[in-house]
Amino acid sequence: MTTPFDPAAFAQRQLDAYNDRDLARFVAEYTDDVCLYRLGEAEPFLAGKAAMAEHYQRNRFQQPGLHAELVNRMVFGNKVIDHERVTTDAQPTPSEVAAIYEVTPDGIAKVWFAR
């Protein structure tokens, strides 16, 4: 029996791992050639799972109080759009972030961020 393709499940698992600061679980939801973009920019600011893992380990998962709250999620085919409210102990107010995930059966292949 084949499991149906569920793009939202990839987004949820990576969000759960992000909040748990579990790098292995987090990157497991992405393809090896994942590209991360800032919305409106043509070139990725991160390319490849290894570069992404290094960036998140060094710049995100070390932040005390790091937590991303899912405010809203929309799914359009293989695209998942999450509105997240991200908090850390270092920032007095949360950051509002939109993440657009392009998901394949092998994992999240592209992400666009808007702040």
Short mmCIF file of N, CA, C and O in Angstrom, two decimals:
data_model
loop_
_atom_site.label_atom_id
_atom_site.label_comp_id
_atom_site.label_asym_id
_atom_site.label_seq_id
_atom_site.Cartn_x
_atom_site.Cartn_y
_atom_site.Cartn_z
N MET A 1 0.83 -1.17 0.00
CA MET A 1 0.00 0.00 0.00
C MET A 1 0.88 1.25 0.00
O MET A 1 1.80 1.39 0.80
N THR A 2 0.60 2.18 -0.87
CA THR A 2 1.38 3.40 -1.01
C THR A 2 0.80 4.50 -0.13
O THR A 2 -0.41 4.70 -0.07
N THR A 3 1.69 5.20 0.57
CA THR A 3 1.27 6.33 1.39
C THR A 3 1.07 7.53 0.48
O THR A 3 1.93 7.84 -0.34
N PRO A 4 -0.05 8.24 0.60
CA PRO A 4 -0.27 9.41 -0.25
C PRO A 4 0.74 10.52 0.07
O PRO A 4 1.19 10.66 1.21
N PHE A 5 1.10 11.26 -0.96
CA PHE A 5 2.03 12.37 -0.83
C PHE A 5 1.36 13.49 -0.05
O PHE A 5 0.31 13.98 -0.45
N ASP A 6 1.96 13.91 1.05
CA ASP A 6 1.38 14.92 1.94
C ASP A 6 2.41 16.02 2.20
O ASP A 6 3.18 15.94 3.16
N PRO A 7 2.45 17.05 1.34
CA PRO A 7 3.43 18.13 1.53
C PRO A 7 3.37 18.77 2.91
O PRO A 7 4.41 19.12 3.48
N ALA A 8 2.19 18.94 3.48
CA ALA A 8 2.07 19.58 4.79
C ALA A 8 2.77 18.78 5.88
O ALA A 8 3.27 19.35 6.84
N ALA A 9 2.82 17.47 5.72
CA ALA A 9 3.49 16.63 6.73
C ALA A 9 4.98 16.93 6.78
O ALA A 9 5.57 16.96 7.87
N PHE A 10 5.62 17.18 5.63
CA PHE A 10 7.03 17.56 5.61
C PHE A 10 7.23 18.88 6.37
O PHE A 10 8.15 19.01 7.18
N ALA A 11 6.38 19.86 6.08
CA ALA A 11 6.49 21.16 6.73
C ALA A 11 6.30 21.03 8.24
O ALA A 11 7.01 21.67 9.02
N GLN A 12 5.35 20.23 8.65
CA GLN A 12 5.09 20.07 10.09
C GLN A 12 6.23 19.36 10.80
O GLN A 12 6.64 19.77 11.89
N ARG A 13 6.75 18.31 10.17
CA ARG A 13 7.86 17.58 10.81
C ARG A 13 9.09 18.47 10.96
O ARG A 13 9.76 18.43 12.01
N GLN A 14 9.38 19.29 9.94
CA GLN A 14 10.56 20.15 10.07
C GLN A 14 10.32 21.24 11.11
O GLN A 14 11.23 21.61 11.83
N LEU A 15 9.09 21.73 11.22
CA LEU A 15 8.77 22.73 12.25
C LEU A 15 8.91 22.13 13.65
O LEU A 15 9.49 22.75 14.54
N ASP A 16 8.42 20.93 13.83
CA ASP A 16 8.54 20.26 15.12
C ASP A 16 10.01 20.05 15.49
O ASP A 16 10.42 20.30 16.63
N ALA A 17 10.82 19.61 14.51
CA ALA A 17 12.25 19.39 14.76
C ALA A 17 12.96 20.71 15.04
O ALA A 17 13.86 20.77 15.88
N TYR A 18 12.58 21.78 14.34
CA TYR A 18 13.13 23.12 14.57
C TYR A 18 12.89 23.52 16.02
O TYR A 18 13.81 23.96 16.71
N ASN A 19 11.67 23.37 16.48
CA ASN A 19 11.34 23.76 17.85
C ASN A 19 12.02 22.87 18.88
O ASN A 19 12.30 23.31 20.00
N ASP A 20 12.31 21.63 18.51
CA ASP A 20 13.04 20.72 19.39
C ASP A 20 14.56 20.91 19.27
O ASP A 20 15.32 20.27 20.00
N ARG A 21 14.97 21.75 18.30
CA ARG A 21 16.40 21.95 17.99
C ARG A 21 17.09 20.64 17.68
O ARG A 21 18.24 20.40 18.08
N ASP A 22 16.40 19.79 16.96
CA ASP A 22 16.93 18.49 16.58
C ASP A 22 17.39 18.58 15.12
O ASP A 22 16.60 18.42 14.19
N LEU A 23 18.67 18.87 14.95
CA LEU A 23 19.21 19.14 13.62
C LEU A 23 19.04 17.95 12.68
O LEU A 23 18.67 18.13 11.52
N ALA A 24 19.29 16.74 13.15
CA ALA A 24 19.18 15.56 12.29
C ALA A 24 17.76 15.39 11.77
O ALA A 24 17.55 15.15 10.58
N ARG A 25 16.77 15.50 12.65
CA ARG A 25 15.37 15.39 12.22
C ARG A 25 14.99 16.54 11.30
O ARG A 25 14.23 16.37 10.36
N PHE A 26 15.48 17.75 11.61
CA PHE A 26 15.17 18.93 10.82
C PHE A 26 15.64 18.76 9.38
O PHE A 26 14.85 18.87 8.45
N VAL A 27 16.91 18.47 9.18
CA VAL A 27 17.44 18.37 7.81
C VAL A 27 16.95 17.13 7.09
O VAL A 27 16.96 17.10 5.86
N ALA A 28 16.48 16.13 7.81
CA ALA A 28 15.96 14.91 7.16
C ALA A 28 14.74 15.21 6.29
O ALA A 28 14.44 14.44 5.37
N GLU A 29 14.06 16.32 6.54
CA GLU A 29 12.86 16.67 5.76
C GLU A 29 13.19 17.39 4.46
O GLU A 29 12.30 17.71 3.69
N TYR A 30 14.46 17.64 4.19
CA TYR A 30 14.90 18.38 3.01
C TYR A 30 15.65 17.48 2.04
O TYR A 30 16.27 16.50 2.44
N THR A 31 15.63 17.87 0.76
CA THR A 31 16.40 17.15 -0.25
C THR A 31 17.87 17.55 -0.13
O THR A 31 18.20 18.60 0.44
N ASP A 32 18.76 16.72 -0.66
CA ASP A 32 20.19 17.01 -0.59
C ASP A 32 20.55 18.31 -1.29
O ASP A 32 21.49 18.99 -0.90
N ASP A 33 19.80 18.66 -2.34
CA ASP A 33 20.11 19.86 -3.13
C ASP A 33 19.16 21.03 -2.83
O ASP A 33 18.96 21.90 -3.66
N VAL A 34 18.61 21.07 -1.63
CA VAL A 34 17.69 22.12 -1.23
C VAL A 34 18.30 23.50 -1.45
O VAL A 34 19.50 23.69 -1.29
N CYS A 35 17.46 24.45 -1.84
CA CYS A 35 17.87 25.85 -2.00
C CYS A 35 16.93 26.72 -1.18
O CYS A 35 15.71 26.55 -1.23
N LEU A 36 17.52 27.67 -0.43
CA LEU A 36 16.76 28.61 0.37
C LEU A 36 16.94 30.01 -0.20
O LEU A 36 18.08 30.42 -0.48
N TYR A 37 15.82 30.71 -0.37
CA TYR A 37 15.80 32.02 -1.01
C TYR A 37 15.14 33.04 -0.10
O TYR A 37 14.28 32.70 0.71
N ARG A 38 15.50 34.29 -0.31
CA ARG A 38 14.72 35.40 0.22
C ARG A 38 13.75 35.77 -0.89
O ARG A 38 14.17 35.90 -2.05
N LEU A 39 12.49 35.91 -0.56
CA LEU A 39 11.47 36.18 -1.57
C LEU A 39 11.87 37.40 -2.40
O LEU A 39 12.23 38.44 -1.86
N GLY A 40 11.84 37.23 -3.72
CA GLY A 40 12.19 38.31 -4.63
C GLY A 40 13.63 38.27 -5.12
O GLY A 40 13.98 39.00 -6.04
N GLU A 41 14.46 37.43 -4.52
CA GLU A 41 15.85 37.32 -4.96
C GLU A 41 16.00 36.08 -5.84
O GLU A 41 15.44 35.02 -5.55
N ALA A 42 16.77 36.22 -6.91
CA ALA A 42 16.92 35.13 -7.89
C ALA A 42 17.88 34.05 -7.41
O ALA A 42 17.70 32.87 -7.75
N GLU A 43 18.89 34.42 -6.64
CA GLU A 43 19.90 33.46 -6.20
C GLU A 43 19.62 33.01 -4.76
O GLU A 43 19.25 33.82 -3.91
N PRO A 44 19.83 31.73 -4.47
CA PRO A 44 19.63 31.26 -3.10
C PRO A 44 20.69 31.82 -2.16
O PRO A 44 21.82 32.08 -2.56
N PHE A 45 20.32 32.03 -0.91
CA PHE A 45 21.30 32.43 0.09
C PHE A 45 21.94 31.22 0.75
O PHE A 45 22.99 31.32 1.38
N LEU A 46 21.31 30.05 0.58
CA LEU A 46 21.89 28.78 1.01
C LEU A 46 21.54 27.72 -0.03
O LEU A 46 20.41 27.68 -0.51
N ALA A 47 22.51 26.87 -0.34
CA ALA A 47 22.27 25.79 -1.29
C ALA A 47 22.90 24.51 -0.76
O ALA A 47 24.07 24.50 -0.37
N GLY A 48 22.10 23.46 -0.72
CA GLY A 48 22.57 22.16 -0.27
C GLY A 48 22.26 21.89 1.19
O GLY A 48 22.27 22.80 2.02
N LYS A 49 21.97 20.63 1.47
CA LYS A 49 21.59 20.23 2.83
C LYS A 49 22.73 20.46 3.83
O LYS A 49 22.49 20.90 4.96
N ALA A 50 23.97 20.20 3.42
CA ALA A 50 25.10 20.38 4.34
C ALA A 50 25.26 21.85 4.73
O ALA A 50 25.46 22.15 5.92
N ALA A 51 25.16 22.75 3.77
CA ALA A 51 25.28 24.19 4.07
C ALA A 51 24.13 24.64 4.95
O ALA A 51 24.31 25.45 5.87
N MET A 52 22.93 24.13 4.68
CA MET A 52 21.77 24.49 5.48
C MET A 52 21.95 24.00 6.92
O MET A 52 21.68 24.74 7.87
N ALA A 53 22.40 22.76 7.09
CA ALA A 53 22.60 22.21 8.43
C ALA A 53 23.62 23.03 9.21
O ALA A 53 23.39 23.35 10.38
N GLU A 54 24.71 23.39 8.57
CA GLU A 54 25.74 24.20 9.24
C GLU A 54 25.18 25.55 9.66
O GLU A 54 25.39 26.02 10.78
N HIS A 55 24.43 26.19 8.77
CA HIS A 55 23.84 27.50 9.06
C HIS A 55 22.87 27.43 10.25
O HIS A 55 22.95 28.25 11.16
N TYR A 56 21.97 26.46 10.23
CA TYR A 56 20.98 26.37 11.30
C TYR A 56 21.64 25.98 12.63
O TYR A 56 21.23 26.48 13.68
N GLN A 57 22.62 25.12 12.59
CA GLN A 57 23.30 24.74 13.83
C GLN A 57 24.03 25.95 14.43
O GLN A 57 23.95 26.20 15.61
N ARG A 58 24.70 26.71 13.59
CA ARG A 58 25.51 27.84 14.07
C ARG A 58 24.67 29.09 14.39
O ARG A 58 24.93 29.77 15.38
N ASN A 59 23.65 29.37 13.57
CA ASN A 59 22.95 30.66 13.67
C ASN A 59 21.55 30.61 14.26
O ASN A 59 21.02 31.66 14.62
N ARG A 60 20.93 29.46 14.31
CA ARG A 60 19.55 29.41 14.82
C ARG A 60 19.44 28.55 16.08
O ARG A 60 18.94 29.00 17.10
N PHE A 61 19.89 27.33 16.01
CA PHE A 61 19.64 26.39 17.10
C PHE A 61 20.42 26.72 18.37
O PHE A 61 20.15 26.16 19.41
N GLN A 62 21.37 27.64 18.29
CA GLN A 62 22.13 28.07 19.47
C GLN A 62 21.44 29.20 20.22
O GLN A 62 21.88 29.58 21.30
N GLN A 63 20.37 29.76 19.66
CA GLN A 63 19.70 30.91 20.28
C GLN A 63 18.80 30.47 21.43
O GLN A 63 17.88 29.67 21.23
N PRO A 64 19.03 31.00 22.63
CA PRO A 64 18.17 30.67 23.76
C PRO A 64 16.72 31.10 23.50
O PRO A 64 16.47 32.17 22.95
N GLY A 65 15.81 30.25 23.89
CA GLY A 65 14.39 30.56 23.78
C GLY A 65 13.83 30.48 22.37
O GLY A 65 12.71 30.92 22.12
N LEU A 66 14.57 29.90 21.44
CA LEU A 66 14.11 29.80 20.05
C LEU A 66 12.83 28.99 19.95
O LEU A 66 12.75 27.87 20.45
N HIS A 67 11.82 29.58 19.31
CA HIS A 67 10.56 28.87 19.10
C HIS A 67 9.82 29.50 17.93
O HIS A 67 9.73 30.73 17.84
N ALA A 68 9.30 28.66 17.04
CA ALA A 68 8.48 29.13 15.93
C ALA A 68 7.05 28.65 16.14
O ALA A 68 6.80 27.45 16.24
N GLU A 69 6.14 29.60 16.25
CA GLU A 69 4.72 29.29 16.43
C GLU A 69 4.04 29.36 15.06
O GLU A 69 4.16 30.37 14.35
N LEU A 70 3.35 28.31 14.69
CA LEU A 70 2.60 28.31 13.44
C LEU A 70 1.33 29.11 13.63
O LEU A 70 0.48 28.77 14.44
N VAL A 71 1.20 30.20 12.87
CA VAL A 71 0.04 31.07 12.96
C VAL A 71 -1.02 30.62 11.95
O VAL A 71 -2.20 30.57 12.26
N ASN A 72 -0.56 30.28 10.75
CA ASN A 72 -1.49 29.86 9.69
C ASN A 72 -0.73 29.02 8.67
O ASN A 72 0.45 29.25 8.44
N ARG A 73 -1.42 28.07 8.07
CA ARG A 73 -0.82 27.23 7.02
C ARG A 73 -1.82 27.09 5.88
O ARG A 73 -3.01 26.85 6.10
N MET A 74 -1.29 27.24 4.66
CA MET A 74 -2.08 27.00 3.45
C MET A 74 -1.31 26.00 2.60
O MET A 74 -0.08 26.04 2.54
N VAL A 75 -2.04 25.13 1.94
CA VAL A 75 -1.42 24.14 1.05
C VAL A 75 -2.05 24.29 -0.32
O VAL A 75 -3.27 24.28 -0.46
N PHE A 76 -1.17 24.44 -1.32
CA PHE A 76 -1.58 24.52 -2.73
C PHE A 76 -0.77 23.50 -3.49
O PHE A 76 0.39 23.75 -3.82
N GLY A 77 -1.34 22.35 -3.75
CA GLY A 77 -0.60 21.30 -4.45
C GLY A 77 0.64 20.92 -3.65
O GLY A 77 0.53 20.51 -2.50
N ASN A 78 1.82 21.09 -4.26
CA ASN A 78 3.06 20.74 -3.57
C ASN A 78 3.71 21.93 -2.86
O ASN A 78 4.85 21.84 -2.42
N LYS A 79 2.99 23.04 -2.73
CA LYS A 79 3.48 24.23 -2.03
C LYS A 79 2.77 24.34 -0.68
O LYS A 79 1.55 24.22 -0.60
N VAL A 80 3.55 24.60 0.35
CA VAL A 80 3.02 24.83 1.69
C VAL A 80 3.47 26.22 2.11
O VAL A 80 4.66 26.53 2.05
N ILE A 81 2.52 27.05 2.51
CA ILE A 81 2.83 28.41 2.93
C ILE A 81 2.50 28.53 4.41
O ILE A 81 1.36 28.37 4.82
N ASP A 82 3.54 28.77 5.19
CA ASP A 82 3.39 28.91 6.64
C ASP A 82 3.64 30.35 7.06
O ASP A 82 4.63 30.96 6.65
N HIS A 83 2.74 30.86 7.89
CA HIS A 83 2.97 32.13 8.59
C HIS A 83 3.42 31.72 9.98
O HIS A 83 2.70 31.02 10.69
N GLU A 84 4.62 32.14 10.35
CA GLU A 84 5.19 31.76 11.64
C GLU A 84 5.55 33.00 12.45
O GLU A 84 5.91 34.03 11.89
N ARG A 85 5.46 32.87 13.73
CA ARG A 85 5.89 33.90 14.68
C ARG A 85 7.08 33.30 15.44
O ARG A 85 6.91 32.34 16.20
N VAL A 86 8.27 33.87 15.20
CA VAL A 86 9.50 33.31 15.77
C VAL A 86 9.97 34.17 16.93
O VAL A 86 10.10 35.39 16.80
N THR A 87 10.23 33.51 18.05
CA THR A 87 10.70 34.20 19.24
C THR A 87 12.06 33.64 19.67
O THR A 87 12.36 32.47 19.43
N THR A 88 12.84 34.50 20.29
CA THR A 88 14.08 34.11 20.96
C THR A 88 14.19 34.98 22.20
O THR A 88 13.55 36.02 22.30
N ASP A 89 15.02 34.55 23.12
CA ASP A 89 15.24 35.35 24.34
C ASP A 89 15.92 36.68 24.02
O ASP A 89 15.80 37.64 24.76
N ALA A 90 16.66 36.75 22.90
CA ALA A 90 17.42 37.94 22.55
C ALA A 90 16.56 39.05 21.93
O ALA A 90 17.00 40.19 21.87
N GLN A 91 15.37 38.73 21.45
CA GLN A 91 14.52 39.73 20.81
C GLN A 91 13.29 40.00 21.68
O GLN A 91 12.59 39.06 22.05
N PRO A 92 13.02 41.28 21.97
CA PRO A 92 11.87 41.60 22.82
C PRO A 92 10.53 41.33 22.14
O PRO A 92 9.54 41.06 22.81
N THR A 93 10.49 41.40 20.81
CA THR A 93 9.25 41.13 20.10
C THR A 93 9.47 40.02 19.08
O THR A 93 10.56 39.90 18.50
N PRO A 94 8.46 39.20 18.84
CA PRO A 94 8.60 38.11 17.87
C PRO A 94 8.77 38.64 16.45
O PRO A 94 8.33 39.74 16.12
N SER A 95 9.40 37.83 15.60
CA SER A 95 9.52 38.13 14.18
C SER A 95 8.39 37.43 13.44
O SER A 95 8.10 36.26 13.71
N GLU A 96 7.76 38.14 12.53
CA GLU A 96 6.73 37.55 11.68
C GLU A 96 7.43 37.07 10.40
O GLU A 96 8.12 37.85 9.74
N VAL A 97 7.25 35.82 10.06
CA VAL A 97 7.93 35.23 8.92
C VAL A 97 6.92 34.42 8.11
O VAL A 97 6.08 33.73 8.68
N ALA A 98 7.03 34.51 6.78
CA ALA A 98 6.30 33.62 5.90
C ALA A 98 7.33 32.72 5.24
O ALA A 98 8.37 33.18 4.76
N ALA A 99 7.07 31.42 5.23
CA ALA A 99 7.94 30.45 4.57
C ALA A 99 7.10 29.71 3.54
O ALA A 99 6.01 29.22 3.86
N ILE A 100 7.60 29.67 2.33
CA ILE A 100 6.93 28.95 1.25
C ILE A 100 7.80 27.74 0.92
O ILE A 100 8.94 27.90 0.48
N TYR A 101 7.26 26.56 1.16
CA TYR A 101 8.00 25.32 0.94
C TYR A 101 7.52 24.67 -0.36
O TYR A 101 6.31 24.48 -0.54
N GLU A 102 8.46 24.32 -1.23
CA GLU A 102 8.15 23.52 -2.41
C GLU A 102 8.60 22.10 -2.09
O GLU A 102 9.79 21.86 -1.87
N VAL A 103 7.62 21.19 -2.05
CA VAL A 103 7.88 19.85 -1.55
C VAL A 103 7.78 18.82 -2.68
O VAL A 103 6.88 18.90 -3.52
N THR A 104 8.71 17.89 -2.69
CA THR A 104 8.68 16.75 -3.60
C THR A 104 8.48 15.50 -2.75
O THR A 104 8.61 15.56 -1.51
N PRO A 105 8.22 14.37 -3.35
CA PRO A 105 8.12 13.14 -2.54
C PRO A 105 9.41 12.82 -1.78
O PRO A 105 9.38 12.10 -0.78
N ASP A 106 10.54 13.37 -2.21
CA ASP A 106 11.82 13.14 -1.53
C ASP A 106 12.11 14.14 -0.41
O ASP A 106 13.08 13.98 0.32
N GLY A 107 11.30 15.20 -0.31
CA GLY A 107 11.51 16.19 0.74
C GLY A 107 11.30 17.60 0.24
O GLY A 107 10.92 17.83 -0.91
N ILE A 108 11.59 18.54 1.11
CA ILE A 108 11.46 19.96 0.77
C ILE A 108 12.65 20.33 -0.11
O ILE A 108 13.81 20.17 0.30
N ALA A 109 12.35 20.83 -1.33
CA ALA A 109 13.40 21.11 -2.30
C ALA A 109 13.77 22.59 -2.36
O ALA A 109 14.91 22.94 -2.67
N LYS A 110 12.80 23.46 -2.10
CA LYS A 110 13.05 24.91 -2.14
C LYS A 110 12.24 25.57 -1.04
O LYS A 110 11.14 25.13 -0.72
N VAL A 111 12.81 26.65 -0.51
CA VAL A 111 12.11 27.45 0.49
C VAL A 111 12.34 28.92 0.16
O VAL A 111 13.46 29.33 -0.14
N TRP A 112 11.26 29.69 0.19
CA TRP A 112 11.34 31.15 0.06
C TRP A 112 10.88 31.76 1.37
O TRP A 112 9.85 31.36 1.91
N PHE A 113 11.64 32.72 1.89
CA PHE A 113 11.30 33.39 3.14
C PHE A 113 10.93 34.85 2.86
O PHE A 113 11.60 35.52 2.08
N ALA A 114 9.89 35.32 3.53
CA ALA A 114 9.52 36.73 3.51
C ALA A 114 9.39 37.17 4.95
O ALA A 114 8.81 36.49 5.78
N ARG A 115 9.95 38.35 5.23
CA ARG A 115 9.87 38.91 6.60
C ARG A 115 9.17 40.24 6.53
O ARG A 115 9.28 40.97 5.62
#
